[in-house]
PDB file of C-alpha atoms in Angstrom:
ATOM      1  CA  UNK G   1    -154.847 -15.439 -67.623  1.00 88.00           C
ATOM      2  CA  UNK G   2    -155.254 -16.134 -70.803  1.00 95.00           C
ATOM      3  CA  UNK G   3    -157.598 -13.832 -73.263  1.00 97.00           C
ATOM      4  CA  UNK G   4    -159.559 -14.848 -76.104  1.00 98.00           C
ATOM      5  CA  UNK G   5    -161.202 -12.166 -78.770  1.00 98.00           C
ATOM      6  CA  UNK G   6    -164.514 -13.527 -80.028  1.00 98.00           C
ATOM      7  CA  UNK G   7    -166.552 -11.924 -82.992  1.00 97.00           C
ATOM      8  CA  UNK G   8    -169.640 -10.141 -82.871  1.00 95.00           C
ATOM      9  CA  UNK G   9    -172.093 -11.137 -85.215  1.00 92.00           C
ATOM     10  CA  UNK G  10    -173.189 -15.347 -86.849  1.00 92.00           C
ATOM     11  CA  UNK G  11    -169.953 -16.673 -85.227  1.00 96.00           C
ATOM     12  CA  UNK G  12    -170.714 -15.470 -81.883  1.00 96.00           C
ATOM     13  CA  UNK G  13    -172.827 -18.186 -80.947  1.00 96.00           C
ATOM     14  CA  UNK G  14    -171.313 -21.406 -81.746  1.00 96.00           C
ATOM     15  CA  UNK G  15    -167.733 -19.975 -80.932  1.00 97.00           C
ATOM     16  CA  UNK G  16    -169.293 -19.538 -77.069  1.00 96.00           C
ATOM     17  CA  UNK G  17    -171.001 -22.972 -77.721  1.00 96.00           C
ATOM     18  CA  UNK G  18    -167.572 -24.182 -78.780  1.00 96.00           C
ATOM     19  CA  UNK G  19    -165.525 -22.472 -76.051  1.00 96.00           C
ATOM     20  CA  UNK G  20    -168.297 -24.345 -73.286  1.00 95.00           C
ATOM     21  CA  UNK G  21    -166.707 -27.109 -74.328  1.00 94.00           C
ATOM     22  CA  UNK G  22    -163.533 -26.743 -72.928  1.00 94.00           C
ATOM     23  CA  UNK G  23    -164.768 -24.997 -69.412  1.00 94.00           C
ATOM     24  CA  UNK G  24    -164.952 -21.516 -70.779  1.00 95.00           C
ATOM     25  CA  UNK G  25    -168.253 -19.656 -70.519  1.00 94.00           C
ATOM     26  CA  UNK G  26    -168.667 -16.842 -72.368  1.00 95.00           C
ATOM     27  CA  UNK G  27    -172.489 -17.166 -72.792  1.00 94.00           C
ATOM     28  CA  UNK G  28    -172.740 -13.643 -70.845  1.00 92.00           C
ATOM     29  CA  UNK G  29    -172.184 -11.702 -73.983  1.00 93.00           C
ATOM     30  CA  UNK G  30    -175.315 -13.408 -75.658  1.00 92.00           C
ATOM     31  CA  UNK G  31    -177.686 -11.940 -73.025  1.00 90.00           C
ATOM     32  CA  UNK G  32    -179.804  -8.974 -74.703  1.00 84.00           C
ATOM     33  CA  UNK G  33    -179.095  -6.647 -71.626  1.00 85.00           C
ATOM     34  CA  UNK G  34    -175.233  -7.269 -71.628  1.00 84.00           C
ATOM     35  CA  UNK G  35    -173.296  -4.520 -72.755  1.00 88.00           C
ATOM     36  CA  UNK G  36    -169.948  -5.065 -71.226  1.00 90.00           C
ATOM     37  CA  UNK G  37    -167.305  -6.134 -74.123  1.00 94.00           C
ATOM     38  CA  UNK G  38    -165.034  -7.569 -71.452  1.00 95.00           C
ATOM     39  CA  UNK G  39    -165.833 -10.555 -69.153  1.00 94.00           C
ATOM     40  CA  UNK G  40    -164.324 -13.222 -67.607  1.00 94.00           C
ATOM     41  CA  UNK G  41    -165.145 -16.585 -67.453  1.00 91.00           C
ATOM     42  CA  UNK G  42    -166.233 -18.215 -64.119  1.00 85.00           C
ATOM     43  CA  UNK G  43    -163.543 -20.533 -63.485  1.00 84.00           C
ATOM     44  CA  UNK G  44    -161.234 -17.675 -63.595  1.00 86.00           C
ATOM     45  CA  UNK G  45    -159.202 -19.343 -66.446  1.00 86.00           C
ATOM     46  CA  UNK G  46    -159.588 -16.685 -69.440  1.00 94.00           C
ATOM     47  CA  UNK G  47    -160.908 -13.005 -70.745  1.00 96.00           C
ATOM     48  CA  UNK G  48    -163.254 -12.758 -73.655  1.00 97.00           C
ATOM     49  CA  UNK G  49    -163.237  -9.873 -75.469  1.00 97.00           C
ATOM     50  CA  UNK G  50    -165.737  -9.172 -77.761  1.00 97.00           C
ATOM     51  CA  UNK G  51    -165.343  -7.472 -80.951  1.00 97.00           C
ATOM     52  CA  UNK G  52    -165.947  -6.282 -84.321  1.00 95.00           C
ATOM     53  CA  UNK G  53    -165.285  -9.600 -86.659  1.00 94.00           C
ATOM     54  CA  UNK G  54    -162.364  -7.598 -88.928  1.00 94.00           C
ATOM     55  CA  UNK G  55    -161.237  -6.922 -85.776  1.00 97.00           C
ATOM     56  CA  UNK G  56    -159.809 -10.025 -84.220  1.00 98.00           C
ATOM     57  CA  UNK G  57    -157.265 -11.025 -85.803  1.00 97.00           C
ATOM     58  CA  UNK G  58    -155.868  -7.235 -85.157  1.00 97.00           C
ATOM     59  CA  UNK G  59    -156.341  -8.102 -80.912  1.00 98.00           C
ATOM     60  CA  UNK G  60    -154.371 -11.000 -81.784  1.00 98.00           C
ATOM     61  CA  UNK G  61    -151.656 -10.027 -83.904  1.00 97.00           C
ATOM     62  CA  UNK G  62    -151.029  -6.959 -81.231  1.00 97.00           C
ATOM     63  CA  UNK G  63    -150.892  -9.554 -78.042  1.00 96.00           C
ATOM     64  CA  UNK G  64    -154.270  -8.117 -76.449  1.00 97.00           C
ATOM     65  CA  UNK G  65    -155.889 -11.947 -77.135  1.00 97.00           C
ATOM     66  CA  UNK G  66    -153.757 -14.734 -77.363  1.00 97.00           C
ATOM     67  CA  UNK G  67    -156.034 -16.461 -79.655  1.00 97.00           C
ATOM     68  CA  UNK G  68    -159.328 -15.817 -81.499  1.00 98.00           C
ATOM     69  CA  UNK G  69    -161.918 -17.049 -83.597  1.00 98.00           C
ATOM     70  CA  UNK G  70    -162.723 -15.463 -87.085  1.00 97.00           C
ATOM     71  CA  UNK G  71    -163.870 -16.588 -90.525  1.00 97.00           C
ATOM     72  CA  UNK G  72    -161.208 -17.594 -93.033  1.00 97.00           C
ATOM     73  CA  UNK G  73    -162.811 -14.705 -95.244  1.00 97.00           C
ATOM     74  CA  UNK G  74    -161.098 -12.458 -92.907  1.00 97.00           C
ATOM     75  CA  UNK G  75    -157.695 -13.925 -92.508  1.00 97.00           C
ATOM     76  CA  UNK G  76    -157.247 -14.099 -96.589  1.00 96.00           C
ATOM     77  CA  UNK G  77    -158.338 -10.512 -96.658  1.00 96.00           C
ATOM     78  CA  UNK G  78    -156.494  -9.150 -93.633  1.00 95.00           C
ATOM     79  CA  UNK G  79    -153.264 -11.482 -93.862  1.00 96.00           C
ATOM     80  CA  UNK G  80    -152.697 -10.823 -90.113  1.00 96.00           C
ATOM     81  CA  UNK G  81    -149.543 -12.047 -88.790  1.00 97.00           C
ATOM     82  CA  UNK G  82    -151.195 -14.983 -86.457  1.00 97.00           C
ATOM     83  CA  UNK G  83    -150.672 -18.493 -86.248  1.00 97.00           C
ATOM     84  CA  UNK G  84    -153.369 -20.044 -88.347  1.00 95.00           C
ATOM     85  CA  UNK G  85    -154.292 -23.345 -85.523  1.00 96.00           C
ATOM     86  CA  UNK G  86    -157.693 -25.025 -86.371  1.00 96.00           C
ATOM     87  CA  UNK G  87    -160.710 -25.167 -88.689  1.00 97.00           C
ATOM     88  CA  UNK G  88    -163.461 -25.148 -86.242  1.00 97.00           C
ATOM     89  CA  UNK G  89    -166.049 -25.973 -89.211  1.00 95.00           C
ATOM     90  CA  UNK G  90    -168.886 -24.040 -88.492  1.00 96.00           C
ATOM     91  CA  UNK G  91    -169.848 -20.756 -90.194  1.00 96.00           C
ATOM     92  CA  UNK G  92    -170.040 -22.054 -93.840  1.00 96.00           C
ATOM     93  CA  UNK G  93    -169.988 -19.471 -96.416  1.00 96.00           C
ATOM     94  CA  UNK G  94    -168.430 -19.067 -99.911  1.00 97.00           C
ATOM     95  CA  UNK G  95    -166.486 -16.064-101.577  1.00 98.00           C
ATOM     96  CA  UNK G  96    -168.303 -15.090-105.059  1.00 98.00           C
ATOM     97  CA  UNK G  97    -168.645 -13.295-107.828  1.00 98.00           C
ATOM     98  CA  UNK G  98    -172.504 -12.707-108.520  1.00 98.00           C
ATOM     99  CA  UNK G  99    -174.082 -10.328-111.377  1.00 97.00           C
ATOM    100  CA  UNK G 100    -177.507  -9.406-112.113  1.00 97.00           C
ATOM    101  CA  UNK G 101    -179.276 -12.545-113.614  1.00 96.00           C
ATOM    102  CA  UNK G 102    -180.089 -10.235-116.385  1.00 95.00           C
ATOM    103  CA  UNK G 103    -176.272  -9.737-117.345  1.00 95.00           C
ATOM    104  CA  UNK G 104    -174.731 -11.300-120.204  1.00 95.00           C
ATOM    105  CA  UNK G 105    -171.494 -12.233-118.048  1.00 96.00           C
ATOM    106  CA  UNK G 106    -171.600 -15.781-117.347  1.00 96.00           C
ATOM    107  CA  UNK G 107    -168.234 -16.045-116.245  1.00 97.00           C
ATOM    108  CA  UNK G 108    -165.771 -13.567-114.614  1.00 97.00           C
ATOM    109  CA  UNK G 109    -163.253 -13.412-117.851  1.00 96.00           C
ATOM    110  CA  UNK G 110    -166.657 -12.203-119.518  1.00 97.00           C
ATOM    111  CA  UNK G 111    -166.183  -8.810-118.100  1.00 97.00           C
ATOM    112  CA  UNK G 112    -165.111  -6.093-120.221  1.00 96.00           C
ATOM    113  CA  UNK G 113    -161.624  -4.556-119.035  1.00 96.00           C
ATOM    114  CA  UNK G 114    -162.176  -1.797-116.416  1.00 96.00           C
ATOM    115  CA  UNK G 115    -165.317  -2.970-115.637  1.00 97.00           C
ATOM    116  CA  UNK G 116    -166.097  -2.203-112.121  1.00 98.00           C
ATOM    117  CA  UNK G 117    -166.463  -4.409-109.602  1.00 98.00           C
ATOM    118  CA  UNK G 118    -167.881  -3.744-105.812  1.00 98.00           C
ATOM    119  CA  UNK G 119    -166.448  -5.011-103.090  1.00 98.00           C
ATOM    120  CA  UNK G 120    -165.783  -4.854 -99.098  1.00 96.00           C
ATOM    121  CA  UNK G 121    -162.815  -7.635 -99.764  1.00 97.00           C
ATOM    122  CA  UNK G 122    -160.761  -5.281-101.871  1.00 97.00           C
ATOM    123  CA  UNK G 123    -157.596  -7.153-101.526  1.00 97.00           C
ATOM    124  CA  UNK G 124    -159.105 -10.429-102.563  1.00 97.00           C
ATOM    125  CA  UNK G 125    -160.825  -8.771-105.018  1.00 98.00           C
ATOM    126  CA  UNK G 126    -158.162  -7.455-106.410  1.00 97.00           C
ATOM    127  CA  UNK G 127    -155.986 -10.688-106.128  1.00 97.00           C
ATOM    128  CA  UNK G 128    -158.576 -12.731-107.983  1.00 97.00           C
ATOM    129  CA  UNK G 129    -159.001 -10.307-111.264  1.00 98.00           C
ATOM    130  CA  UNK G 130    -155.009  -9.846-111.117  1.00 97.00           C
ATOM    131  CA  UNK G 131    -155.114 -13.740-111.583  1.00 97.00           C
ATOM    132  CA  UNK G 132    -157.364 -13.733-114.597  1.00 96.00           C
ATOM    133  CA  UNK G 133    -155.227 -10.537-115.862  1.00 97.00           C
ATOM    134  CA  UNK G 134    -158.735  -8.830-116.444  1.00 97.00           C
ATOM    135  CA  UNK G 135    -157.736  -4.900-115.610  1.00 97.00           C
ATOM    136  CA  UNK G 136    -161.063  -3.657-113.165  1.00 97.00           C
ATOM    137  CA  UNK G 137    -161.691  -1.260-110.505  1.00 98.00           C
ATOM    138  CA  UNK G 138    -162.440  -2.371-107.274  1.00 97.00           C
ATOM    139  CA  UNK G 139    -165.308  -0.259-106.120  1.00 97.00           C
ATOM    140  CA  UNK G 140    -165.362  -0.459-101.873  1.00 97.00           C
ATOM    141  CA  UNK G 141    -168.571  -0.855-100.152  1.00 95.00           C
ATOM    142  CA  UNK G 142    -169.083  -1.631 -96.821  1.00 90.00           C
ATOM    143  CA  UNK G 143    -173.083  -1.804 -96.768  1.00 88.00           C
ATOM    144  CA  UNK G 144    -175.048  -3.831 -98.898  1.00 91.00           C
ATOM    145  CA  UNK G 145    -172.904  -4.696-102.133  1.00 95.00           C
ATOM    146  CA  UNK G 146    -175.838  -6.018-104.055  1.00 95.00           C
ATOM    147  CA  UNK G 147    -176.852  -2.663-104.566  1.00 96.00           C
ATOM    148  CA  UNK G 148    -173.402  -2.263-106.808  1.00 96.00           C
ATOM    149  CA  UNK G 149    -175.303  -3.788-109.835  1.00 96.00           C
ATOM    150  CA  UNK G 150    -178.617  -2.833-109.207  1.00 95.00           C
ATOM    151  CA  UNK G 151    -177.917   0.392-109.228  1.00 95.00           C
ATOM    152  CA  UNK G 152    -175.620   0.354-112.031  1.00 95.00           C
ATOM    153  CA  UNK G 153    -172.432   1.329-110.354  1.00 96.00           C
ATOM    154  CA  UNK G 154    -170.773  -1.572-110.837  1.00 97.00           C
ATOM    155  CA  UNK G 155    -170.961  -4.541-113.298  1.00 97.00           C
ATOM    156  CA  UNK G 156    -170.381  -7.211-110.740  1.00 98.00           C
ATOM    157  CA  UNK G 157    -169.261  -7.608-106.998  1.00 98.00           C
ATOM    158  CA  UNK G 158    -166.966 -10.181-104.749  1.00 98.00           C
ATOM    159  CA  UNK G 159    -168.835 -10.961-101.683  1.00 97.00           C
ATOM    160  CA  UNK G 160    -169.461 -13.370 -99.602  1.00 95.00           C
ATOM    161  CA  UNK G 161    -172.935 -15.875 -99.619  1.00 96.00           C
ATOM    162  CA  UNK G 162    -174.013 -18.297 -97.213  1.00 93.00           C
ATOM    163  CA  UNK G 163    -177.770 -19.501 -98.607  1.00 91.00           C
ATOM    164  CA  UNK G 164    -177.524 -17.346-101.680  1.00 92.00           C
ATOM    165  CA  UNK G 165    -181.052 -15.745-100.308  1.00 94.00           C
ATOM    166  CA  UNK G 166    -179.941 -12.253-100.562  1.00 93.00           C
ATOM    167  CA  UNK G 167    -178.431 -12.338-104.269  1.00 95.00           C
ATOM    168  CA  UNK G 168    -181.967 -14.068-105.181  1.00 95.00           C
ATOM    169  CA  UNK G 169    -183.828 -11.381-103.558  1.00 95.00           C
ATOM    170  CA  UNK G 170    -181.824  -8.826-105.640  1.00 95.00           C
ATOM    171  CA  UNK G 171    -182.038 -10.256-109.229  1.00 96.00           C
ATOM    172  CA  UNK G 172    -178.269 -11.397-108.467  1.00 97.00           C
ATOM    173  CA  UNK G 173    -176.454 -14.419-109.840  1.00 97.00           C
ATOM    174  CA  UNK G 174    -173.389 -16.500-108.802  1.00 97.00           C
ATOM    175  CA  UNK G 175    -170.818 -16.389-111.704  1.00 97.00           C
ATOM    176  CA  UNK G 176    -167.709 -18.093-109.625  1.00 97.00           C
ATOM    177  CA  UNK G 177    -167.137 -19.206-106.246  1.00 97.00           C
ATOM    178  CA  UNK G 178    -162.803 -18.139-105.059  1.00 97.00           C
ATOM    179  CA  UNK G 179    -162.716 -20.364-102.170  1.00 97.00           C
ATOM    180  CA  UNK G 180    -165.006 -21.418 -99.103  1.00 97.00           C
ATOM    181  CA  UNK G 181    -164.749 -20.525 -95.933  1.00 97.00           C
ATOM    182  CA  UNK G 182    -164.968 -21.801 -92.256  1.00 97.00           C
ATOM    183  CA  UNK G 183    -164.630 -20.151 -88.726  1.00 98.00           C
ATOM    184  CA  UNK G 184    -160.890 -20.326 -87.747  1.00 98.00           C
ATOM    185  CA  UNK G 185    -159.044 -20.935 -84.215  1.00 98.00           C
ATOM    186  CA  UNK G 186    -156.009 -18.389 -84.589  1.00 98.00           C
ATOM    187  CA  UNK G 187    -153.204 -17.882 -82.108  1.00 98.00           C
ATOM    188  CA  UNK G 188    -150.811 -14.992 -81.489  1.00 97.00           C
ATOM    189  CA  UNK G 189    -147.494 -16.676 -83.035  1.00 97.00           C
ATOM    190  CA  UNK G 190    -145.237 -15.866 -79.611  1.00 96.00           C
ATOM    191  CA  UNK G 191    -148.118 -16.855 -77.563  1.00 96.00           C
ATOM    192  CA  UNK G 192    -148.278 -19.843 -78.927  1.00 96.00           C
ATOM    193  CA  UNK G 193    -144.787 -20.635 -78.945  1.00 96.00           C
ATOM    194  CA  UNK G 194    -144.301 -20.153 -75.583  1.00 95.00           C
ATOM    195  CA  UNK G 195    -147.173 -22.011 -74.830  1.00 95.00           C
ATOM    196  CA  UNK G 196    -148.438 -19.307 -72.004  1.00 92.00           C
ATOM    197  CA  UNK G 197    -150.999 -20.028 -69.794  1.00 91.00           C
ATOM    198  CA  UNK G 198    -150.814 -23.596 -71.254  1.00 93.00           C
ATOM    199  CA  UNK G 199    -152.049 -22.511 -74.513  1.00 95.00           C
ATOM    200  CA  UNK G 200    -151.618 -25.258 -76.584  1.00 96.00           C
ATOM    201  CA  UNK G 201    -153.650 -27.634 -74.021  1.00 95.00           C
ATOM    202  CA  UNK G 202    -156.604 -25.804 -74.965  1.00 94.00           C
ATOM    203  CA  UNK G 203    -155.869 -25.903 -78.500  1.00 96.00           C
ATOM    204  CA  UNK G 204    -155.547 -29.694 -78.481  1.00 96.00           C
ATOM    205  CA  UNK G 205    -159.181 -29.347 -76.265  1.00 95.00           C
ATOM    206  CA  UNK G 206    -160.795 -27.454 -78.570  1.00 96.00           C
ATOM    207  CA  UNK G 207    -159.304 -29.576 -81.963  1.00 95.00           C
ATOM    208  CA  UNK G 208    -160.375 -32.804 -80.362  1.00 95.00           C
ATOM    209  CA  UNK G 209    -163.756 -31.070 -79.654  1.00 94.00           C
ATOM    210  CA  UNK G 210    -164.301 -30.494 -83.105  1.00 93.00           C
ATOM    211  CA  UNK G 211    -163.275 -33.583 -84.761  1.00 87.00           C
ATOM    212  CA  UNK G 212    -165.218 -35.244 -81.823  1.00 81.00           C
ATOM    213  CA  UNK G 213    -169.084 -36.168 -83.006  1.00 66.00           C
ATOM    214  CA  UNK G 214    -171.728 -34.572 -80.913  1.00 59.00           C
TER     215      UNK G 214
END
């Protein structure tokens, strides 16, 4: 049986949506009075775990789900040892830099050296500046980042923005975008090598269900 690790949070719905599809029904974990984190689908075919979103590609790389869904933001942070499969194309978002629209930093390279910077995508926070050879300190948050600037801790953050709402609501402003972002089909790599439980049928299912117009 084959096991599939499914994040909590916006994903959730259109990855069970998705995963209907193909004959998997995972719509249990929606209900309000569900608290289980393991189910299995009707037809007996698969698991879903559900988990924390910087979680899944861990359940994958480990061989507890043979494939997952995440956002892209998480595999460029993370770097999991998976087999990257399919942009599912849902779950739009955008990696940024954003300041206070008071700030006189139009552009990252506008930062003074060792400015600091908050941050719960250290790695690719750190990987962009490195790029611009601009020294800063990553500050790491893992609440609400927009509160980096306003409160004066930091001079800018790296986050991720979907309508841009939030930054608004904060007197924030979009300097850069580093690259977009998309839900992701991954795969554990010997998994899907040895094609168990006739993995790579489903993959091909759930490709030609995305490319395939509602």
């Amino acid at each position: 049986m084959l096991t599939v690790a499914l994040p909590k949070g916006e994903l959730l719905k259109n990855s069970i949506r998705l995963l209907q599809t193909v004959g998997l029904d995972f719509s249990a974990f929606l209900d309000s009075g569900n608290r289980q984190l393991q189910i299995t689908d009707a037809s007996g075919q698969a698991k879903g775990l559900l988990v924390r979103g910087q979680d899944v590609p861990v359940y994958v790389e480990y061989g507890q789900a043979q494939f997952g869904i995440i956002g892209y933001d998480v595999i460029r942070e993370k770097k999991p040892q998976v087999a990257h499969l399919v942009d599912l194309q849902f779950g739009y978002c955008r990696m940024s830099v954003a300041v206070k629209a008071s700030s006189p930093y139009k552009l990252p390279v506008d930062l003074p050296p060792h400015s600091r910077v908050a941050s719960k995508y250290v790695n690719c926070a750190n990987e962009y500046f490195d790029s611009l050879d601009l020294p800063v300190e990553i500050v790491p948050l893992y609440g609400s980042v927009e509160l980096g600037p306003i409160t004066g801790m930091s001079e800018a953050i790296v986050d991720i923005v979907s309508t841009g709402r939030t930054l608004k609501d904060n007197g924030l402003v979009e300097i850069t975008t580093l690259y977009e972002s998309t839900a992701r089909l991954i795969a554990h790599p010997l998994s899907y090598r040895l094609n168990t439980g006739n993995l790579h049928n489903l993959v091909e299912r759930l490709r030609e269900a995305v490319l395939t117009p509602a």
